[in-house]
Amino acid sequence: MEQALQQLRQDAEARVAAARDAAALRQVEIEYLGRGDGKLTVLLAGLPGLPLEQRKSAGQLANEVKAAIITRLNERRATFGQAESDLDVTQPGIAPQVGHRHLVTQAIDEITAIFERIGFQRSRHSEVDWEHYAFAALNMPADHPARDEWETFFVDAEPHSKLGRRVLTPHTSNGQVREMEQRRLPIRMVNIGKCYRRQIDVSHVPMFYQFEGLVVDEGITMAHLVGTLDYFAKAFFGPDRKIRIRPYHFQFTEPSIEIDINCAVCGGRGQLADGKICRLCKQGWLELGGAGMVHPNVLKAGKVDPKKYSGFAFGWGVERCFLMKSGLQIPDIRMLYENDLRFLQQF
Ligand code: DAH
């Protein structure tokens, strides 16, 4: 048996050396190592008939012979190049997975582009900021009850002697006075950033995005504000959608308004096809955000003379705007952040 194995090894190695191409190598491989009637396989079929001692040593030798033949085959194959040996060039390719920007990022880019078309500049302001910029500079002095609405996360850090405590920005309005401090007039900014509030339900997430518009110039009026919002709504949601403006109160604007849009999920009916109430808007309209004419105290906080200049501002939620796009039927804002690829890949 052992002799036969040695012989087989010599023959196989000679054949490998003589092979002229990958196909010939494959032939040798099948002839010697083939599972069914390869020469080594056939030889080993005789093993069980041997006495135990011989069986052991012959088995061991057979393994060595096999390993040696495989090594030779591989060495020789490498000299012919991989492509020829085992790459089937007629096989269809494996397409790599193609990702895309997250839906919210797409919305941010679209919003930016819409405002850039009418002369706004994208800016970015701190997402962790002082209480001063988030509240006091916006006409909400310390302990003013209006602050409660912002369900703010305070950062456990040493307060600033003048600017107060650190907060995770509860709205992008902190960018208003920061922008006034940094830039020359006139201002046409759109500040898009993350906001944080202690809230979570079908239409709220604790981390979300807002876009904050601010225009400060001579002779700015409410008509400029309404014209700008109407332009945005038509560009982003489609010409056939409706927005409505309601009087409201914000400390940092006077007069102040809130803007609603007819709901994209229930078509503005407030109930779904099955008669159930629309969980997202509940009444046909969904609030997108607030706006108004910049309060003189806010201009003063930004060292802008309110006798000479006036301005308007608005702050809307990015995710909410995205949910309200025509044709989308996303019934819960939290789905945007569950990172379920089956959901995200649809866009
Ligand atoms: N900051 C407000 C909020 O988060 C939204 C807002 C209202 C922004 C009126 C403004 C504004 O710029 O003028 O609820």
Short mmCIF file of C-alpha atoms and ligand atoms in Angstrom, two decimals:
data_model
loop_
_atom_site.label_atom_id
_atom_site.label_comp_id
_atom_site.label_asym_id
_atom_site.label_seq_id
_atom_site.Cartn_x
_atom_site.Cartn_y
_atom_site.Cartn_z
CA MET A 1 0.00 0.00 0.00
CA GLU A 2 2.72 2.41 1.00
CA GLN A 3 4.65 1.72 -2.15
CA ALA A 4 1.57 2.23 -4.24
CA LEU A 5 0.99 5.58 -2.54
CA GLN A 6 4.56 6.74 -3.16
CA GLN A 7 4.24 5.71 -6.76
CA LEU A 8 0.97 7.57 -7.12
CA ARG A 9 2.56 10.68 -5.68
CA GLN A 10 5.45 10.54 -8.14
CA ASP A 11 3.13 10.02 -11.10
CA ALA A 12 0.84 12.82 -10.06
CA GLU A 13 3.71 15.24 -9.51
CA ALA A 14 5.13 14.43 -12.92
CA ARG A 15 1.77 15.02 -14.51
CA VAL A 16 1.39 18.35 -12.73
CA ALA A 17 4.82 19.43 -13.92
CA ALA A 18 3.93 18.45 -17.48
CA ALA A 19 0.58 20.25 -17.55
CA ARG A 20 0.60 23.11 -20.04
CA ASP A 21 -2.46 25.04 -18.95
CA ALA A 22 -5.09 25.33 -16.24
CA ALA A 23 -7.46 22.98 -18.02
CA ALA A 24 -4.78 20.26 -18.07
CA LEU A 25 -4.18 20.81 -14.35
CA ARG A 26 -7.86 20.43 -13.65
CA GLN A 27 -7.73 17.17 -15.56
CA VAL A 28 -4.89 15.89 -13.37
CA GLU A 29 -6.72 16.98 -10.26
CA ILE A 30 -9.82 15.03 -11.22
CA GLU A 31 -7.84 12.00 -12.30
CA TYR A 32 -5.97 11.71 -9.01
CA LEU A 33 -8.12 13.37 -6.37
CA GLY A 34 -11.62 13.06 -7.87
CA ARG A 35 -14.14 11.93 -5.26
CA GLY A 36 -15.71 9.05 -7.18
CA ASP A 37 -12.95 7.33 -9.14
CA GLY A 38 -9.87 9.42 -8.60
CA LYS A 39 -6.78 7.23 -8.32
CA LEU A 40 -6.09 8.14 -4.70
CA THR A 41 -9.70 7.57 -3.75
CA VAL A 42 -9.71 4.17 -5.39
CA LEU A 43 -6.48 3.21 -3.70
CA LEU A 44 -7.79 4.23 -0.30
CA ALA A 45 -10.86 2.07 -0.78
CA GLY A 46 -8.50 -0.82 0.03
CA LEU A 47 -7.58 0.60 3.47
CA PRO A 48 -10.25 -1.05 5.62
CA GLY A 49 -8.98 -4.48 4.52
CA LEU A 50 -5.52 -3.92 6.09
CA PRO A 51 -4.40 -4.91 9.58
CA LEU A 52 -4.80 -2.08 12.11
CA GLU A 53 -1.13 -1.02 12.32
CA GLN A 54 -0.71 -0.76 8.55
CA ARG A 55 -4.03 0.92 8.21
CA LYS A 56 -2.85 3.70 10.54
CA SER A 57 0.46 4.38 8.82
CA ALA A 58 -1.02 4.03 5.33
CA GLY A 59 -3.79 6.47 6.27
CA GLN A 60 -1.24 8.95 7.49
CA LEU A 61 0.83 8.63 4.38
CA ALA A 62 -2.25 8.97 2.19
CA ASN A 63 -2.97 12.34 3.85
CA GLU A 64 0.57 13.49 3.21
CA VAL A 65 0.41 12.41 -0.42
CA LYS A 66 -2.86 14.20 -0.92
CA ALA A 67 -1.56 17.39 0.68
CA ALA A 68 1.59 17.24 -1.45
CA ILE A 69 -0.38 16.84 -4.68
CA ILE A 70 -2.66 19.75 -3.76
CA THR A 71 0.35 21.94 -3.01
CA ARG A 72 1.92 21.11 -6.35
CA LEU A 73 -1.36 21.76 -8.15
CA ASN A 74 -1.69 25.17 -6.50
CA GLU A 75 1.88 26.15 -7.17
CA ARG A 76 1.55 25.26 -10.82
CA ARG A 77 -1.85 26.91 -11.08
CA ALA A 78 -0.44 30.14 -9.72
CA THR A 79 2.00 30.22 -12.63
CA PHE A 80 -0.95 30.16 -15.07
CA GLY A 81 -2.81 32.94 -13.30
CA GLN A 82 -6.06 32.84 -11.39
CA ALA A 83 -8.35 34.07 -14.12
CA GLU A 84 -7.85 30.98 -16.18
CA SER A 85 -8.16 28.49 -13.38
CA ASP A 86 -11.25 29.07 -11.35
CA LEU A 87 -12.86 32.35 -12.31
CA ASP A 88 -15.91 31.82 -14.44
CA VAL A 89 -16.05 35.01 -16.43
CA THR A 90 -19.54 34.26 -17.68
CA GLN A 91 -20.99 34.47 -14.14
CA PRO A 92 -23.07 37.58 -13.44
CA GLY A 93 -21.22 40.06 -11.20
CA ILE A 94 -22.02 40.64 -7.55
CA ALA A 95 -23.59 44.09 -7.31
CA PRO A 96 -22.30 46.04 -4.29
CA GLN A 97 -24.97 47.45 -1.98
CA VAL A 98 -25.58 51.07 -2.82
CA GLY A 99 -26.52 53.34 0.05
CA HIS A 100 -27.92 56.84 0.02
CA ARG A 101 -28.13 59.86 2.23
CA HIS A 102 -30.60 59.60 5.08
CA LEU A 103 -34.08 61.00 4.41
CA VAL A 104 -33.57 63.82 6.86
CA THR A 105 -30.26 64.76 5.25
CA GLN A 106 -31.98 64.78 1.87
CA ALA A 107 -34.66 67.07 3.27
CA ILE A 108 -32.04 69.41 4.75
CA ASP A 109 -30.26 69.65 1.41
CA GLU A 110 -33.51 70.36 -0.39
CA ILE A 111 -34.57 73.02 2.11
CA THR A 112 -31.15 74.67 1.85
CA ALA A 113 -31.35 74.75 -1.95
CA ILE A 114 -34.86 76.25 -1.91
CA PHE A 115 -33.77 79.11 0.32
CA GLU A 116 -30.50 79.65 -1.51
CA ARG A 117 -32.49 80.32 -4.66
CA ILE A 118 -33.92 83.45 -3.02
CA GLY A 119 -30.67 84.69 -1.57
CA PHE A 120 -30.51 83.04 1.86
CA GLN A 121 -27.20 81.71 3.17
CA ARG A 122 -26.93 78.46 5.08
CA SER A 123 -25.32 78.96 8.46
CA ARG A 124 -24.63 76.75 11.44
CA HIS A 125 -24.72 77.71 15.06
CA SER A 126 -23.91 75.90 18.27
CA GLU A 127 -26.02 72.89 19.14
CA VAL A 128 -24.82 73.14 22.72
CA ASP A 129 -25.21 76.75 23.71
CA TRP A 130 -25.65 79.15 26.59
CA GLU A 131 -29.01 79.87 28.09
CA HIS A 132 -28.46 83.46 27.02
CA TYR A 133 -28.73 82.69 23.29
CA ALA A 134 -31.46 80.10 23.71
CA PHE A 135 -33.67 82.29 25.92
CA ALA A 136 -32.51 85.58 27.42
CA ALA A 137 -31.43 87.18 24.16
CA LEU A 138 -34.79 86.10 22.75
CA ASN A 139 -36.69 88.28 25.17
CA MET A 140 -37.16 85.50 27.73
CA PRO A 141 -35.30 86.67 30.84
CA ALA A 142 -34.34 84.25 33.62
CA ASP A 143 -37.38 82.65 35.25
CA HIS A 144 -39.73 83.80 32.52
CA PRO A 145 -42.55 81.20 32.36
CA ALA A 146 -42.43 81.11 28.53
CA ARG A 147 -39.19 79.12 28.84
CA ASP A 148 -41.18 76.13 30.10
CA GLU A 149 -42.49 75.35 26.65
CA TRP A 150 -39.03 74.32 25.48
CA GLU A 151 -38.64 71.26 27.74
CA THR A 152 -34.93 71.88 27.84
CA PHE A 153 -32.04 69.54 28.61
CA PHE A 154 -29.50 71.37 30.75
CA VAL A 155 -25.88 70.32 30.60
CA ASP A 156 -24.18 69.47 33.85
CA ALA A 157 -21.42 72.05 33.51
CA GLU A 158 -20.14 75.17 35.16
CA PRO A 159 -22.48 78.07 34.29
CA HIS A 160 -21.09 81.17 32.58
CA SER A 161 -21.16 84.26 34.78
CA LYS A 162 -23.04 86.31 32.19
CA LEU A 163 -24.47 83.81 29.70
CA GLY A 164 -25.98 81.41 32.21
CA ARG A 165 -26.19 77.64 32.08
CA ARG A 166 -25.32 75.39 29.16
CA VAL A 167 -28.21 73.78 27.28
CA LEU A 168 -28.70 71.39 24.43
CA THR A 169 -30.34 73.87 22.06
CA PRO A 170 -34.09 73.35 22.31
CA HIS A 171 -34.58 75.34 19.09
CA THR A 172 -32.49 76.87 16.34
CA SER A 173 -33.59 80.37 17.38
CA ASN A 174 -30.35 80.61 19.38
CA GLY A 175 -28.80 81.26 15.96
CA GLN A 176 -30.63 84.58 15.61
CA VAL A 177 -28.60 86.71 17.99
CA ARG A 178 -25.44 84.71 17.29
CA GLU A 179 -25.84 85.55 13.60
CA MET A 180 -26.45 89.23 14.36
CA GLU A 181 -23.27 89.28 16.43
CA GLN A 182 -21.21 87.68 13.69
CA ARG A 183 -22.41 89.27 10.50
CA ARG A 184 -22.89 92.64 8.92
CA LEU A 185 -26.35 93.64 7.86
CA PRO A 186 -28.36 92.79 5.87
CA ILE A 187 -28.86 89.21 7.09
CA ARG A 188 -30.57 86.44 5.16
CA MET A 189 -29.73 83.26 6.99
CA VAL A 190 -31.12 79.78 7.19
CA ASN A 191 -29.66 78.03 10.21
CA ILE A 192 -30.32 74.30 10.16
CA GLY A 193 -29.35 72.25 13.17
CA LYS A 194 -30.24 69.70 15.78
CA CYS A 195 -32.60 70.51 18.61
CA TYR A 196 -33.30 68.58 21.78
CA ARG A 197 -36.43 68.44 23.91
CA ARG A 198 -37.76 66.06 26.48
CA GLN A 199 -40.60 64.66 24.38
CA ILE A 200 -41.40 61.56 22.36
CA ASP A 201 -44.59 60.45 20.65
CA VAL A 202 -46.03 59.99 17.17
CA SER A 203 -45.15 63.55 16.12
CA HIS A 204 -42.15 64.28 18.40
CA VAL A 205 -38.65 62.89 18.84
CA PRO A 206 -36.21 64.06 21.53
CA MET A 207 -33.58 64.94 18.93
CA PHE A 208 -34.86 66.59 15.79
CA TYR A 209 -33.89 69.27 13.30
CA GLN A 210 -35.21 72.75 12.75
CA PHE A 211 -34.48 75.31 10.11
CA GLU A 212 -34.44 78.86 11.26
CA GLY A 213 -34.83 81.72 8.87
CA LEU A 214 -33.76 85.22 9.76
CA VAL A 215 -33.91 88.30 7.59
CA VAL A 216 -32.82 91.67 8.95
CA ASP A 217 -32.72 94.71 6.72
CA GLU A 218 -34.27 98.12 6.30
CA GLY A 219 -37.98 98.13 5.53
CA ILE A 220 -38.70 94.41 6.10
CA THR A 221 -42.42 93.76 6.65
CA MET A 222 -44.86 90.96 7.35
CA ALA A 223 -45.58 90.81 3.62
CA HIS A 224 -41.97 89.66 3.02
CA LEU A 225 -42.43 86.98 5.64
CA VAL A 226 -45.67 85.60 4.25
CA GLY A 227 -44.33 85.75 0.70
CA THR A 228 -41.22 83.81 1.73
CA LEU A 229 -43.16 81.10 3.59
CA ASP A 230 -45.60 80.71 0.73
CA TYR A 231 -42.75 80.39 -1.74
CA PHE A 232 -41.12 77.73 0.43
CA ALA A 233 -44.32 75.76 0.95
CA LYS A 234 -45.06 75.63 -2.78
CA ALA A 235 -41.47 74.66 -3.64
CA PHE A 236 -41.18 71.96 -0.99
CA PHE A 237 -44.67 70.50 -0.69
CA GLY A 238 -46.05 71.09 -4.18
CA PRO A 239 -48.21 73.84 -5.69
CA ASP A 240 -51.52 72.24 -4.74
CA ARG A 241 -50.94 72.07 -0.99
CA LYS A 242 -52.44 74.55 1.45
CA ILE A 243 -50.87 76.31 4.37
CA ARG A 244 -52.70 78.39 6.91
CA ILE A 245 -51.47 81.09 9.23
CA ARG A 246 -52.77 81.49 12.77
CA PRO A 247 -52.07 84.31 15.18
CA TYR A 248 -49.88 83.10 18.02
CA HIS A 249 -47.53 84.35 20.68
CA PHE A 250 -43.78 84.07 20.89
CA GLN A 251 -41.70 86.23 23.16
CA PHE A 252 -39.18 86.87 20.41
CA THR A 253 -41.51 88.00 17.64
CA GLU A 254 -44.20 90.64 17.48
CA PRO A 255 -46.58 89.97 15.85
CA SER A 256 -46.21 86.17 15.90
CA ILE A 257 -47.87 83.47 13.84
CA GLU A 258 -47.94 79.70 13.53
CA ILE A 259 -48.10 77.92 10.21
CA ASP A 260 -50.01 74.71 9.56
CA ILE A 261 -50.21 72.58 6.44
CA ASN A 262 -53.04 70.33 5.32
CA CYS A 263 -51.96 66.86 6.42
CA ALA A 264 -50.37 64.62 3.77
CA VAL A 265 -51.28 61.41 5.60
CA CYS A 266 -55.06 61.92 5.81
CA GLY A 267 -55.37 64.42 2.95
CA GLY A 268 -56.45 67.13 5.39
CA ARG A 269 -59.56 65.23 6.47
CA GLY A 270 -58.38 64.39 9.98
CA GLN A 271 -59.43 60.78 9.52
CA LEU A 272 -58.14 57.89 7.49
CA ALA A 273 -59.96 55.86 4.83
CA ASP A 274 -61.09 53.36 7.48
CA GLY A 275 -62.81 56.14 9.44
CA LYS A 276 -60.19 56.15 12.23
CA ILE A 277 -58.80 59.46 13.41
CA CYS A 278 -55.43 60.44 11.82
CA ARG A 279 -52.95 59.80 14.61
CA LEU A 280 -50.41 62.23 13.21
CA CYS A 281 -52.41 65.46 12.82
CA LYS A 282 -55.69 64.49 14.54
CA GLN A 283 -57.59 67.31 12.82
CA GLY A 284 -56.47 67.70 9.23
CA TRP A 285 -53.77 70.30 9.82
CA LEU A 286 -50.25 69.77 11.14
CA GLU A 287 -48.23 72.54 12.72
CA LEU A 288 -44.95 73.15 10.92
CA GLY A 289 -43.61 75.88 13.15
CA GLY A 290 -43.69 79.49 14.13
CA ALA A 291 -42.72 82.81 12.65
CA GLY A 292 -43.11 86.52 13.11
CA MET A 293 -41.50 89.93 13.03
CA VAL A 294 -38.32 89.99 15.12
CA HIS A 295 -39.03 91.62 18.48
CA PRO A 296 -37.15 94.93 19.00
CA ASN A 297 -35.57 93.52 22.17
CA VAL A 298 -34.06 90.68 20.14
CA LEU A 299 -32.60 93.14 17.63
CA LYS A 300 -31.18 95.11 20.55
CA ALA A 301 -29.66 91.96 22.03
CA GLY A 302 -27.88 91.51 18.68
CA LYS A 303 -26.75 95.17 18.70
CA VAL A 304 -29.02 96.06 15.80
CA ASP A 305 -30.86 99.38 15.91
CA PRO A 306 -34.60 98.59 15.86
CA LYS A 307 -35.42 102.15 14.76
CA LYS A 308 -33.50 101.67 11.56
CA TYR A 309 -33.86 97.94 10.88
CA SER A 310 -36.65 95.41 11.06
CA GLY A 311 -36.69 91.70 10.41
CA PHE A 312 -38.67 88.52 10.24
CA ALA A 313 -37.86 85.06 11.52
CA PHE A 314 -39.28 81.58 11.31
CA GLY A 315 -38.43 78.22 12.80
CA TRP A 316 -39.85 74.98 11.41
CA GLY A 317 -39.23 71.31 12.02
CA VAL A 318 -37.34 69.48 9.26
CA GLU A 319 -38.76 66.02 10.01
CA ARG A 320 -42.31 67.32 10.12
CA CYS A 321 -41.86 69.05 6.80
CA PHE A 322 -40.51 65.83 5.35
CA LEU A 323 -43.51 63.82 6.63
CA MET A 324 -45.81 66.33 4.99
CA LYS A 325 -44.42 65.93 1.51
CA SER A 326 -47.10 65.03 -1.01
CA GLY A 327 -47.31 61.33 -1.77
CA LEU A 328 -45.56 60.15 1.39
CA GLN A 329 -47.63 58.23 3.86
CA ILE A 330 -45.38 58.07 6.91
CA PRO A 331 -47.70 57.94 9.89
CA ASP A 332 -45.16 58.22 12.72
CA ILE A 333 -42.15 60.56 12.97
CA ARG A 334 -40.19 57.95 14.96
CA MET A 335 -39.95 55.70 11.90
CA LEU A 336 -37.35 58.12 10.51
CA TYR A 337 -34.94 57.20 13.27
CA GLU A 338 -35.52 53.48 13.72
CA ASN A 339 -32.87 52.80 11.07
CA ASP A 340 -34.85 49.95 9.59
CA LEU A 341 -33.35 49.45 6.14
CA ARG A 342 -36.62 48.00 4.80
CA PHE A 343 -38.12 51.42 5.46
CA LEU A 344 -35.17 53.63 4.50
CA GLN A 345 -34.42 51.82 1.26
CA GLN A 346 -37.79 52.80 -0.17
CA PHE A 347 -36.61 56.37 -0.67
N1 DAH B 1 -38.24 78.63 18.09
C1 DAH B 1 -39.65 78.32 17.97
C2 DAH B 1 -39.90 76.92 18.46
O1 DAH B 1 -39.00 76.16 18.53
C3 DAH B 1 -40.12 78.45 16.56
C4 DAH B 1 -40.08 79.84 16.08
C5 DAH B 1 -41.15 80.65 16.24
C6 DAH B 1 -38.95 80.34 15.46
C7 DAH B 1 -41.16 81.94 15.78
C8 DAH B 1 -38.92 81.65 15.01
C9 DAH B 1 -40.05 82.43 15.17
O2 DAH B 1 -37.88 82.17 14.39
O3 DAH B 1 -40.01 83.70 14.70
O4 DAH B 1 -41.00 76.57 18.76
#
